[in-house]
Tab-separated table of C-alpha atoms in Angstrom:
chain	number	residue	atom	x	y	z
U	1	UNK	CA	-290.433	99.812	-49.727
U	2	UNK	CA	-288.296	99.305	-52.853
U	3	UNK	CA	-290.538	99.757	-55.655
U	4	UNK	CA	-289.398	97.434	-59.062
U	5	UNK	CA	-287.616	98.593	-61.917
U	6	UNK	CA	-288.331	97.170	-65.931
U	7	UNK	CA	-285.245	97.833	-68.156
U	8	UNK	CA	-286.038	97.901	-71.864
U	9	UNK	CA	-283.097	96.474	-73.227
U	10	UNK	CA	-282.837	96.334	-77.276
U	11	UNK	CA	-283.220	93.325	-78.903
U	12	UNK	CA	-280.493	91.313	-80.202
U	13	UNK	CA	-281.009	92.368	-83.957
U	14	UNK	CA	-280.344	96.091	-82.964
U	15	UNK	CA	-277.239	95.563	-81.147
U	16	UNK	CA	-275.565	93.687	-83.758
U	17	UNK	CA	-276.665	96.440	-86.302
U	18	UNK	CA	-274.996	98.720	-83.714
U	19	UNK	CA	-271.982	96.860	-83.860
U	20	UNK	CA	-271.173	96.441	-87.374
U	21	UNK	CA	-271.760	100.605	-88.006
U	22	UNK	CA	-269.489	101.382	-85.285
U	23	UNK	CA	-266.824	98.943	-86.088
U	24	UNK	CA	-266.712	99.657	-90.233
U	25	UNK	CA	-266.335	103.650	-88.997
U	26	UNK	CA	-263.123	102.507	-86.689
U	27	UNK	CA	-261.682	100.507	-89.905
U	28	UNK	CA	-262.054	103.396	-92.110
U	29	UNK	CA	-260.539	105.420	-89.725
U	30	UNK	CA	-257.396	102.902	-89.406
U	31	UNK	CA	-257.243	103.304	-93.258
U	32	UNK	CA	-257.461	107.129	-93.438
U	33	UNK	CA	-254.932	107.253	-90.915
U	34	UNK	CA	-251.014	107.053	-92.733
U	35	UNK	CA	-248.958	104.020	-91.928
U	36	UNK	CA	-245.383	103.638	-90.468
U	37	UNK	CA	-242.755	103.204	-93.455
U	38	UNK	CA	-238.983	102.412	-93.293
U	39	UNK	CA	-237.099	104.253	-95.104
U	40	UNK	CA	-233.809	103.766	-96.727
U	41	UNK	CA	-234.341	99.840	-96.108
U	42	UNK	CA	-233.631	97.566	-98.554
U	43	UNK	CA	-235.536	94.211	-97.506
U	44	UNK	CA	-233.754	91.116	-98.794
U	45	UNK	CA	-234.679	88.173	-100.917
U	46	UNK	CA	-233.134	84.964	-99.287
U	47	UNK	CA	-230.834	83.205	-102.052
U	48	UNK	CA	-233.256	80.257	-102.243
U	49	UNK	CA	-236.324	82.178	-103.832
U	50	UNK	CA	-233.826	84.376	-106.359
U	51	UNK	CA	-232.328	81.014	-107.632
U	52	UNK	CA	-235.896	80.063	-107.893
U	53	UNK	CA	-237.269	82.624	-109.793
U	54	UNK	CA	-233.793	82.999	-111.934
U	55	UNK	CA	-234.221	81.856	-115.812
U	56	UNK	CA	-232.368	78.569	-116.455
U	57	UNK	CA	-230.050	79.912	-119.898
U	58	UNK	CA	-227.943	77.276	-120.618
U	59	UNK	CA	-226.972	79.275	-123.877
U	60	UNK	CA	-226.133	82.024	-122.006
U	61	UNK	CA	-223.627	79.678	-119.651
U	62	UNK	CA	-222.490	78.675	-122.824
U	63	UNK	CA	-221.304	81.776	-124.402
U	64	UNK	CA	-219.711	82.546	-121.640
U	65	UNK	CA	-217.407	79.892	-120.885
U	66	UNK	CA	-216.631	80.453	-124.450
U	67	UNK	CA	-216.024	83.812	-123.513
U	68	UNK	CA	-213.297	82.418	-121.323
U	69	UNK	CA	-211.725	79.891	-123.051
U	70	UNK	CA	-211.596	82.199	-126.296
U	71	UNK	CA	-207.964	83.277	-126.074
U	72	UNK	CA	-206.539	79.970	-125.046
U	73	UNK	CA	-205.354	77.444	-127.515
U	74	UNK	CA	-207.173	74.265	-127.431
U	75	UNK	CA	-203.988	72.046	-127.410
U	76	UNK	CA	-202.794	73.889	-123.950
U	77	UNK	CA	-204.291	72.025	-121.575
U	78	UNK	CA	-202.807	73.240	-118.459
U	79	UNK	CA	-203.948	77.063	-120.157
U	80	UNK	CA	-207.798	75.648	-120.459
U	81	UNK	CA	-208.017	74.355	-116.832
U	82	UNK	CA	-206.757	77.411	-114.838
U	83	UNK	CA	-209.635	79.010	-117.312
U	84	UNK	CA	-212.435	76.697	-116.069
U	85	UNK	CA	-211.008	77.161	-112.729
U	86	UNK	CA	-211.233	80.216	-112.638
U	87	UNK	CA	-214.773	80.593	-115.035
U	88	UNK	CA	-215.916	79.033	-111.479
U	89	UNK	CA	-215.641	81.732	-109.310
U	90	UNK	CA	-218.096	84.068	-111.571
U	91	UNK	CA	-220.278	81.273	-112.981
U	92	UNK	CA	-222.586	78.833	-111.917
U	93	UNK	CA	-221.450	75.834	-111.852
U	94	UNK	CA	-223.392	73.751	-110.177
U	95	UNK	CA	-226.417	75.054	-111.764
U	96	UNK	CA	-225.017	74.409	-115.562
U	97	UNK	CA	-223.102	71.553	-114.148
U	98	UNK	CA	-224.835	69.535	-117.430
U	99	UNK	CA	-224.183	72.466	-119.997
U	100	UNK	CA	-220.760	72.444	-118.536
U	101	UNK	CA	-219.775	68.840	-119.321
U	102	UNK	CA	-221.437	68.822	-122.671
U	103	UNK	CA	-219.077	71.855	-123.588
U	104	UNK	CA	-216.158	69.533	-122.369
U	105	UNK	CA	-217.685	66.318	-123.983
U	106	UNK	CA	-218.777	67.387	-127.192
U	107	UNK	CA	-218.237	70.875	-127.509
U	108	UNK	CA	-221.876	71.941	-127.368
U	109	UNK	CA	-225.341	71.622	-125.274
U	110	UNK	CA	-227.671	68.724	-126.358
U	111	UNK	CA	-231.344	68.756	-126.723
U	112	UNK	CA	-233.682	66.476	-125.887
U	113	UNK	CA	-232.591	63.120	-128.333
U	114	UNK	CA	-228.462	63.833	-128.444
U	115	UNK	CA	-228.775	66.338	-131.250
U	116	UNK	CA	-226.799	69.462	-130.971
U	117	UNK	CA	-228.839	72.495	-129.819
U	118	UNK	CA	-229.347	74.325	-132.871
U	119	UNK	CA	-229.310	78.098	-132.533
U	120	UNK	CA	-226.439	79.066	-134.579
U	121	UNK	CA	-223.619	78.904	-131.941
U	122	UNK	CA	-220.338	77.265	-132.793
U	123	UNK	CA	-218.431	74.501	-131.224
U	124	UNK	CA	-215.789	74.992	-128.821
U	125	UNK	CA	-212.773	74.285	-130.677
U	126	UNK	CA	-211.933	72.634	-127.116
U	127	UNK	CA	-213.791	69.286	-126.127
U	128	UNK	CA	-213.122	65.382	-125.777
U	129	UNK	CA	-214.630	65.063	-129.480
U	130	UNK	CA	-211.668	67.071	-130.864
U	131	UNK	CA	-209.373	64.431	-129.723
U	132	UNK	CA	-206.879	63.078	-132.358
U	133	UNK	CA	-207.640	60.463	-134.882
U	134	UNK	CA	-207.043	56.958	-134.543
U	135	UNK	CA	-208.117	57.403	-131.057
U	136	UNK	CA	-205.109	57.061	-128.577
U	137	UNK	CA	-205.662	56.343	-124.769
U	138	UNK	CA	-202.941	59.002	-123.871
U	139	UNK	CA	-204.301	60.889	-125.755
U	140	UNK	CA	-208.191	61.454	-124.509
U	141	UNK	CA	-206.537	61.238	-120.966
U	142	UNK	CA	-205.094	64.681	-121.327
U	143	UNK	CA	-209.061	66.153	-121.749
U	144	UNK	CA	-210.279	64.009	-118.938
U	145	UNK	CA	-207.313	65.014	-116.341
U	146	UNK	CA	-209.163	68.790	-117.288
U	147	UNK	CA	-211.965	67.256	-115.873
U	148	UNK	CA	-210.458	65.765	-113.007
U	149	UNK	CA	-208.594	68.803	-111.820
U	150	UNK	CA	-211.762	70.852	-112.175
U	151	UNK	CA	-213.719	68.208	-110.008
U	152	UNK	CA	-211.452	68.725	-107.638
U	153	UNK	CA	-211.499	72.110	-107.115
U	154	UNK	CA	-215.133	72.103	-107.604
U	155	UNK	CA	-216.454	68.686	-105.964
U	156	UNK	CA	-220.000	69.287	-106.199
U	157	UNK	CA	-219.574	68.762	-110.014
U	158	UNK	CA	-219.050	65.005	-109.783
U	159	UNK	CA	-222.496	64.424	-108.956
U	160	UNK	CA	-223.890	65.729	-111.764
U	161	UNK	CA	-221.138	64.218	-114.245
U	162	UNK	CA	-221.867	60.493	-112.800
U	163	UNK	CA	-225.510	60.559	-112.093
U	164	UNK	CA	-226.416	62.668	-115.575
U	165	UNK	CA	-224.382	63.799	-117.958
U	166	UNK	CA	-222.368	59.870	-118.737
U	167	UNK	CA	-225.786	58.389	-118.898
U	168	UNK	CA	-227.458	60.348	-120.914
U	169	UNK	CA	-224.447	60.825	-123.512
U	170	UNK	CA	-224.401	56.740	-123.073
U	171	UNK	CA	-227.884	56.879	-123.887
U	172	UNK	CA	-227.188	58.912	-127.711
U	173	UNK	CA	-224.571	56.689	-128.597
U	174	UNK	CA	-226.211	55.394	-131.755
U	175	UNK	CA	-226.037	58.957	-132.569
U	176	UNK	CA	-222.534	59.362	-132.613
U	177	UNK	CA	-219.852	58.399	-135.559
U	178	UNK	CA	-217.587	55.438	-134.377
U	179	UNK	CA	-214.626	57.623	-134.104
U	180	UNK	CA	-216.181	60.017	-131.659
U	181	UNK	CA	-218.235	57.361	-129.725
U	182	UNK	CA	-215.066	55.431	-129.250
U	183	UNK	CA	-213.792	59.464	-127.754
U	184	UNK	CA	-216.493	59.267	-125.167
U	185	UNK	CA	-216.039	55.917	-124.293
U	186	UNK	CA	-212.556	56.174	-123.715
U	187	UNK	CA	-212.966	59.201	-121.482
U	188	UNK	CA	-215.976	57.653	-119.736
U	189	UNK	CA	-213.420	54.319	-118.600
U	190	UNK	CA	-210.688	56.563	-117.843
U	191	UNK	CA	-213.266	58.551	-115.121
U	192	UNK	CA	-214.455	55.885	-113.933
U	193	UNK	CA	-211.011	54.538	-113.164
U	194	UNK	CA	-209.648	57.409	-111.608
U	195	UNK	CA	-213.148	57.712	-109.272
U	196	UNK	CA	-214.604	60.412	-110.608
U	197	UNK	CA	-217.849	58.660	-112.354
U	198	UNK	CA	-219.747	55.044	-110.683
U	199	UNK	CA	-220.275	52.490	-113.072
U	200	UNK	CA	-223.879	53.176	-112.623
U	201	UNK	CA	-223.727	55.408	-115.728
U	202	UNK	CA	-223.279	52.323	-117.849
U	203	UNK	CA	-227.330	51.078	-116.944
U	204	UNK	CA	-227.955	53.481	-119.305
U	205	UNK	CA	-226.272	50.883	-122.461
U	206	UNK	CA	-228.688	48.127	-121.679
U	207	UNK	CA	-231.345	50.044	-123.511
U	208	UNK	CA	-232.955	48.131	-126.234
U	209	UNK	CA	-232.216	50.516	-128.807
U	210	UNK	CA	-228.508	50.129	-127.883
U	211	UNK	CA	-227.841	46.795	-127.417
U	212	UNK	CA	-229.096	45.655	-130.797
U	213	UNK	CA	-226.727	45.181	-133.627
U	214	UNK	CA	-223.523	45.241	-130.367
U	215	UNK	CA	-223.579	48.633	-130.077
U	216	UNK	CA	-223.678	48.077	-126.253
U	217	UNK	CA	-221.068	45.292	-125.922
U	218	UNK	CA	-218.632	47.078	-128.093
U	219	UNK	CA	-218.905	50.270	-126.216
U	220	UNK	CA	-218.424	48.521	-122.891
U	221	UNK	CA	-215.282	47.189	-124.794
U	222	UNK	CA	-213.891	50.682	-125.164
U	223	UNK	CA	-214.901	51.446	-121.412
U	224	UNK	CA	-213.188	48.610	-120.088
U	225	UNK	CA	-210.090	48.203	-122.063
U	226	UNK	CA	-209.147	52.092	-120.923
U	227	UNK	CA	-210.263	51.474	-117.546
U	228	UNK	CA	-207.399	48.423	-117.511
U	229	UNK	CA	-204.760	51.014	-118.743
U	230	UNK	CA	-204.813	51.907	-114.795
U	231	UNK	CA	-206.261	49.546	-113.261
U	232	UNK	CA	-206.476	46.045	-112.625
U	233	UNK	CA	-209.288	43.177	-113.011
U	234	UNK	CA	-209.953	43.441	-109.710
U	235	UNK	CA	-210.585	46.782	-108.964
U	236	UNK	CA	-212.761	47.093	-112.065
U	237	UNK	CA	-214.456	44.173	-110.714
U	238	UNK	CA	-215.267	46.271	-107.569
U	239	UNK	CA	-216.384	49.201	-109.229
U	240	UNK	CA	-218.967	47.302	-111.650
U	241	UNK	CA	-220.366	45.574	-108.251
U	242	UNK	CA	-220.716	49.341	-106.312
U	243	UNK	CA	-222.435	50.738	-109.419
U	244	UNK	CA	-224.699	47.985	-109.705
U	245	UNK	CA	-223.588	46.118	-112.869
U	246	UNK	CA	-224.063	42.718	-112.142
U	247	UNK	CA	-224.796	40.967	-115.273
U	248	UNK	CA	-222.817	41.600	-118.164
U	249	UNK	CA	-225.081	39.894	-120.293
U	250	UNK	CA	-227.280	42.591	-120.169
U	251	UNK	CA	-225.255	44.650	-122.713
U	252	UNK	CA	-225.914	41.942	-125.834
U	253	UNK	CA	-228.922	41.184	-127.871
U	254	UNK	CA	-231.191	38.898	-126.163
U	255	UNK	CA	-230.617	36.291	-128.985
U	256	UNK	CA	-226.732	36.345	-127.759
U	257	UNK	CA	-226.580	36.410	-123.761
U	258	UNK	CA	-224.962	33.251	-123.276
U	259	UNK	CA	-221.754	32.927	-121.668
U	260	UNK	CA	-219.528	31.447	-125.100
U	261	UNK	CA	-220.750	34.383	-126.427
U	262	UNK	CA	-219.730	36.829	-124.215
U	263	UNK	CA	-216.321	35.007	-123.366
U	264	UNK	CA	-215.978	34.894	-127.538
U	265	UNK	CA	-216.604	38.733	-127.346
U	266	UNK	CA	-214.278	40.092	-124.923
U	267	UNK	CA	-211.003	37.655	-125.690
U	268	UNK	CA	-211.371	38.549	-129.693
U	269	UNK	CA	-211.049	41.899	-128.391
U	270	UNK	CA	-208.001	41.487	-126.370
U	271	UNK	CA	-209.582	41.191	-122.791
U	272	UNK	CA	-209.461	37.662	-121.434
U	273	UNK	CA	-208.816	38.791	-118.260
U	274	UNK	CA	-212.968	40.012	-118.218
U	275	UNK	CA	-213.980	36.867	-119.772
U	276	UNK	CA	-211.581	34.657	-117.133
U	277	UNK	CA	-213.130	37.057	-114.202
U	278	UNK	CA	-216.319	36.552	-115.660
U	279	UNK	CA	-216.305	32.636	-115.727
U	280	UNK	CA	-215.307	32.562	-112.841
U	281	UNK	CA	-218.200	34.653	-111.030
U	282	UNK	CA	-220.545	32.416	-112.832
U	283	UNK	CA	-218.573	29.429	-111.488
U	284	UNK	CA	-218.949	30.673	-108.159
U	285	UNK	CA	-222.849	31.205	-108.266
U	286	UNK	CA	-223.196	27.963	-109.833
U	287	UNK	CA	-220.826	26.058	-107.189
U	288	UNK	CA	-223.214	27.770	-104.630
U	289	UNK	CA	-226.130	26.410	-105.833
U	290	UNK	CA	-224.284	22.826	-105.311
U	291	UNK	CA	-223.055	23.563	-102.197
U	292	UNK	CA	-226.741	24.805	-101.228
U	293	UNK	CA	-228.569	21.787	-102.674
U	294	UNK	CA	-226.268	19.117	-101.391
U	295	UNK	CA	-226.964	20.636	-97.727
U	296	UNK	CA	-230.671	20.476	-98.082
U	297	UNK	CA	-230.408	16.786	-99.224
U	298	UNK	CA	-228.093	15.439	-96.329
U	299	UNK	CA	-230.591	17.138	-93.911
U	300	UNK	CA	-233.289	15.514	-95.579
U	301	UNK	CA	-231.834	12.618	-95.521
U	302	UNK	CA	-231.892	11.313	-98.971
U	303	UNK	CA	-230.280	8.567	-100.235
U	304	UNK	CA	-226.686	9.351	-101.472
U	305	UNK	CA	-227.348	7.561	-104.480
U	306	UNK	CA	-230.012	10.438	-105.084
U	307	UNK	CA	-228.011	13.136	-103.692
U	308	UNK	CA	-225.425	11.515	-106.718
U	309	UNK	CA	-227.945	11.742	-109.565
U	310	UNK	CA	-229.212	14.996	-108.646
U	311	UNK	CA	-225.597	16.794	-109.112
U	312	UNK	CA	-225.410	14.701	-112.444
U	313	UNK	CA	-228.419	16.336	-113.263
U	314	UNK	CA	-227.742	19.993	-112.520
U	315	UNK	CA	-224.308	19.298	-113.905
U	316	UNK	CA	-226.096	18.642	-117.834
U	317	UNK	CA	-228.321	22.054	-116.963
U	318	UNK	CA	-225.105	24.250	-116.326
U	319	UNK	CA	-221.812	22.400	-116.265
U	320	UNK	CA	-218.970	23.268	-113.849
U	321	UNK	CA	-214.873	21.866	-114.651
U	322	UNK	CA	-214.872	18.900	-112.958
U	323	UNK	CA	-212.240	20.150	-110.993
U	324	UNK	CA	-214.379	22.520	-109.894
U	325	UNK	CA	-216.950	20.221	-109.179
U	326	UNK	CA	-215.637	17.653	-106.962
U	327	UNK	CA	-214.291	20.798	-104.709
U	328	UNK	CA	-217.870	22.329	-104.142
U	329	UNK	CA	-219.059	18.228	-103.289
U	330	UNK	CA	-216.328	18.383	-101.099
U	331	UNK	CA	-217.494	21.973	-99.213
U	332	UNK	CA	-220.742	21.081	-99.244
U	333	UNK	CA	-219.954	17.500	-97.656
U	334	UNK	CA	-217.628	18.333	-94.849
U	335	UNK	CA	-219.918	22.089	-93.875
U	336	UNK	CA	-222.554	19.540	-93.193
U	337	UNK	CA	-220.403	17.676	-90.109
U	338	UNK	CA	-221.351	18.850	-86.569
U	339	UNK	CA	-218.428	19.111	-84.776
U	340	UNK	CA	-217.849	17.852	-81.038
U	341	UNK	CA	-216.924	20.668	-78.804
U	342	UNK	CA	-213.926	18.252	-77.362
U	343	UNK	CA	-210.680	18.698	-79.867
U	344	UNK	CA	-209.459	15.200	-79.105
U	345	UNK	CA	-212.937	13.733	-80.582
U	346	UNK	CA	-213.090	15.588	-83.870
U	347	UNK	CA	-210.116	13.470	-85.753
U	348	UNK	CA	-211.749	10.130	-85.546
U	349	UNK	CA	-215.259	11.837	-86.392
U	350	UNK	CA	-213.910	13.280	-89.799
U	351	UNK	CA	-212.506	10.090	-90.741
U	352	UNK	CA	-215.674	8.324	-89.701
U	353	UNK	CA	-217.773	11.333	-91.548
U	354	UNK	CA	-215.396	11.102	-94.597
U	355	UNK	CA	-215.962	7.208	-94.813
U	356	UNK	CA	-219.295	7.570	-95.064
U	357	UNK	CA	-219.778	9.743	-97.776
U	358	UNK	CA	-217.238	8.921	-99.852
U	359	UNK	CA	-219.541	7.336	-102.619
U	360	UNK	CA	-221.103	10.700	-103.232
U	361	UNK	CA	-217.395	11.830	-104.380
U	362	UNK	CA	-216.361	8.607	-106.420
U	363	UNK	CA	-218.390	9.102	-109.375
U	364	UNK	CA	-217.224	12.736	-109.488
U	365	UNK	CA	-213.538	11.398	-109.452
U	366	UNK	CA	-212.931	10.731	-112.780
U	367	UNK	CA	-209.327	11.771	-113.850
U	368	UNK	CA	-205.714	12.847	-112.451
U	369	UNK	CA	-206.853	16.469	-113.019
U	370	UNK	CA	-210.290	15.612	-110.722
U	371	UNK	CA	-208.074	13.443	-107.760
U	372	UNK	CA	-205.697	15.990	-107.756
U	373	UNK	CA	-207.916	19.014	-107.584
U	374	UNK	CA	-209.992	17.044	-104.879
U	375	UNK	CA	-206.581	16.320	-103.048
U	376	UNK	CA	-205.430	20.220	-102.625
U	377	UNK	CA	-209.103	21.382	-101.779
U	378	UNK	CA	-208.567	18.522	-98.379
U	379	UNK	CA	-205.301	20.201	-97.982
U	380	UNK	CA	-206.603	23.891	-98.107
U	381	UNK	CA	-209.586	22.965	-95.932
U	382	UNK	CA	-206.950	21.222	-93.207
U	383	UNK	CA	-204.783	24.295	-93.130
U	384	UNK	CA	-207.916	26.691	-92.430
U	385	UNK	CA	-209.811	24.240	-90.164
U	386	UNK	CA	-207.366	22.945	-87.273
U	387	UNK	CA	-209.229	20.911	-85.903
U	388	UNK	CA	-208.423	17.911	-88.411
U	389	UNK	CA	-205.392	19.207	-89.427
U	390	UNK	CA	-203.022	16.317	-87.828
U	391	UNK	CA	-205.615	14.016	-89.613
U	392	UNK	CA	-205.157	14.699	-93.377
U	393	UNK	CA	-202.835	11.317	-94.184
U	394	UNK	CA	-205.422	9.310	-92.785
U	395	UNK	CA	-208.212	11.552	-94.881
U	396	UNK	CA	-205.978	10.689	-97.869
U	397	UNK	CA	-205.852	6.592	-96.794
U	398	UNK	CA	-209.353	6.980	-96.779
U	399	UNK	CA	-210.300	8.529	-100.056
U	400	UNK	CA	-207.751	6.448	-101.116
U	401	UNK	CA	-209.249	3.499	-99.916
U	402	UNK	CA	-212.669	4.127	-101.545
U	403	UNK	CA	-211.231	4.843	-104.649
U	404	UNK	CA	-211.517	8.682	-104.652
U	405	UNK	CA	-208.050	9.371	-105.486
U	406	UNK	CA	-204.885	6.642	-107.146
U	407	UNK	CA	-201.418	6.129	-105.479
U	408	UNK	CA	-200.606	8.458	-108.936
U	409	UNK	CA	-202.366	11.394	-107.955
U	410	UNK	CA	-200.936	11.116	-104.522
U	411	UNK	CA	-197.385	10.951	-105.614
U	412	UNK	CA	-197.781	13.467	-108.240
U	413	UNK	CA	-199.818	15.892	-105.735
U	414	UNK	CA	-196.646	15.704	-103.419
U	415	UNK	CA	-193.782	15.862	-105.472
U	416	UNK	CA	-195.063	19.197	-107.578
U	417	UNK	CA	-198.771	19.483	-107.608
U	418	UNK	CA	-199.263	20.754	-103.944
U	419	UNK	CA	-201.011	23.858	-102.840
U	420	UNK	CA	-198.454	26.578	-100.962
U	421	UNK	CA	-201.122	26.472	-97.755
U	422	UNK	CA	-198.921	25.002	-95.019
U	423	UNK	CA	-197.070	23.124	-97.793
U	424	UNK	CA	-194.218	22.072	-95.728
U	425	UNK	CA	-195.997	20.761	-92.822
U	426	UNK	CA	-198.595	18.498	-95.106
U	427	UNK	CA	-195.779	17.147	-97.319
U	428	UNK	CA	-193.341	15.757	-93.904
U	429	UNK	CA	-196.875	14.413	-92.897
U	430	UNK	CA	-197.744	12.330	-95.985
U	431	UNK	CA	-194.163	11.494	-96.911
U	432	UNK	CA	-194.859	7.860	-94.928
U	433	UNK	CA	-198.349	7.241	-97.157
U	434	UNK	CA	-196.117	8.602	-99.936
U	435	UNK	CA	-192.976	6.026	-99.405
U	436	UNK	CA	-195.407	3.058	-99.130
U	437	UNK	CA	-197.217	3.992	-102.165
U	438	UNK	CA	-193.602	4.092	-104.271
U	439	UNK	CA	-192.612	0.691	-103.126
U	440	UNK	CA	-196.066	-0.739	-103.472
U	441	UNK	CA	-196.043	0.460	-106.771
U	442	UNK	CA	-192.400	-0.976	-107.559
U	443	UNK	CA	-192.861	-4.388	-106.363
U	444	UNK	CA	-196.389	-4.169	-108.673
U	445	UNK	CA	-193.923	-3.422	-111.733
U	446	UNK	CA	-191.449	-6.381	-110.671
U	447	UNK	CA	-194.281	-8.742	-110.504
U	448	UNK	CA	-195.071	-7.966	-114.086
């Protein structure tokens, strides 16, 4: 017979007391007790947190690039850039890539509102700034191919030299003298032609405080008419559209962005060719906006004599050359044809298509020049498309017919006003139209 047992087991309060004695005599044993060291290790900082935790001296840069540079004359360029080439190896770079280009700009480091840090420190006697007087292309191009050479051997400084050192020296140009803003500017255009800057830098010139009084649009002047020493229109057309410049207007006073004004600008100082390229770009976004209108209204089927009156209309709000004009009727005309998949069918629907809205281009056709004009745009629009190729004499009976173009403009477009598309080939195919048209208009003068 088992007899029963009571256990007095202590309560939960005394057992935690129990707990926390024994385990704060274990912990200061564990810190009585001496801990494992290495020794003779040297534990390294990664690069990132010493780069971190470095001071940012600019000065200090400074003097010693000067350091560098200080036996070299100024004037031996080939001298200066194995220096900076060489200043690379030791220095950092891409760190003072802004202190760096300052030096080479201006000969010093800027504070905060383009004036020259003042702590006592001279100027290097080598810097785009100490380029001769009147300022000569050649002549600034020597101190920029320093730059390029250096960019090449150190690419990671082009970053810095497009994205911010160009803007903000762009941005201090009303600080500058004429003679040494016209420096920078002629250096800046020179980089940016040889693709070592974006044309992005130039945002920084449609600053109110710049534009006024044409600061802006005569700096861009200076930009552009070095960039053109190496390049052409085009490919300073290009550049502008990568970097984002897409309205030149945006470099005048607001009480002068019109486009006389900036075509005025730009050929007084000796650069049609940017006030041609620029007509034409607002041609083209104008003839779009004809094009795009005269689509809408042919869907919607509005009366041509509206579809007429409407292009009068936008015509008075921004005018186009009527040459011009009667071209972009013409696109937006024919783009509006649906064409049968069977070749054999599309012929007669052009000249059916063509017949019909014909009135919308008579009142447009209002000279030689226009009939002309509207004659090679048919025979440029043949050569690409064709499909209607074979029909263009009986596209020119038509227009001729309903009074688009004369028997003059016909004769005159075949003898020496003819585009070079498929030249040949149109010309043995009109000669025919072109015969009857001569004698028609000889037995007219016999009559009289």
């Amino acid at each position: 017979m088992r007899s029963d047992v009571q256990v007095c087991l202590p309560p939960p309060l005394v057992l935690f007391h129990i707990f926390r004695e024994r385990r704060n005599l274990w912990m200061s044993q564990q810190s009585a007790a001496a801990k494992p060291s290495l020794q003779g290790v040297r534990i390294k900082a990664r690069k990132g947190a010493v780069k971190a935790q470095a001071k940012h001296e600019p000065d200090v840069f400074r003097d010693q690039i000067f350091k560098h540079l200080e036996n070299v004359l100024p004037s031996d360029f080939e001298a200066v850039t194995n220096k900076l080439v060489q200043a690379g190896s030791t220095l950092e770079f891409l760190k003072y890539a802004d202190a760096l280009f300052e030096i080479l700009f201006v000969g010093g480091l800027l504070q905060p509102g383009g004036q020259y840090v003042d702590d006592g420190a001279p100027l290097s006697p080598f810097s785009v700034l100490n380029a001769k007087e009147p300022v000569e292309v050649a002549d600034v191009k020597q101190y920029v191919e320093v730059m390029n050479k250096l960019i090449r051997r150190y690419k990671y400084l082009q970053r810095p030299l497009e994205q911010s050192t160009l803007p903000n020296l762009f941005q201090y140009m009303n600080r500058w003298p004429e003679q040494q803003r016209e420096k920078i500017a002629v250096a800046a255009g020179l980089l940016m032609a040889q693709g070592l800057a974006s044309a992005s830098c130039l945002q920084s010139l449609t600053k109110d405080h710049l534009v006024k009084n044409d600061l802006s649009a005569n700096v861009i002047v200076l930009v552009f008419r070095s960039y053109l020493t190496i390049q052409s229109m085009e490919h300073l057309a290009a550049t502008l559209k990568r970097g984002g410049v897409r309205d030149l207007l945006a470099f005048f006073p607001e009480n002068k962005r019109d486009d006389k004004t900036l075509d005025e600008h730009f050929r007084k100082a000796g650069l049609p060719q940017v006030a041609e390229w620029w007509t034409k770009r607002q041609y083209a976004s104008l003839k779009e906006n004809v094009v795009k209108r005269l689509k809408e209204m042919l869907n919607n089927g509005d009366a041509h004599g509206d579809i007429v009156n409407t292009i009068k209309e936008m015509q008075e709000e921004q005018p186009l050359p009527d040459t011009e004009l009667v071209s972009c009727i013409w696109q937006g005309l024919i783009s509006s044809v649906e064409w049968s998949a069977r070749q054999d069918q599309n012929e007669a629907l052009a000249l059916r298509e063509i017949t019909n809205f014909a009135d919308i281009l008579e009142p447009f056709c209002n000279g030689p020049k226009t009939e002309v004009a509207l004659i090679n745009t048919v025979q440029v629009y043949c050569y690409e498309d064709t499909r209607i190729i074979k029909a263009f004499p009986q596209i020119l009976k038509v227009l001729y017919n309903k009074d688009c173009i004369s028997d003059q403009a016909i004769i005159y477009w075949h003898q020496k006003g003819s585009k070079p598309q498929g030249r040949q080939h149109f010309l043995q195919a009109t000669a025919p139209l072109v015969k009857f048209l001569q004698e028609q208009e000889s037995e007219d003068e016999d009559e009289e």
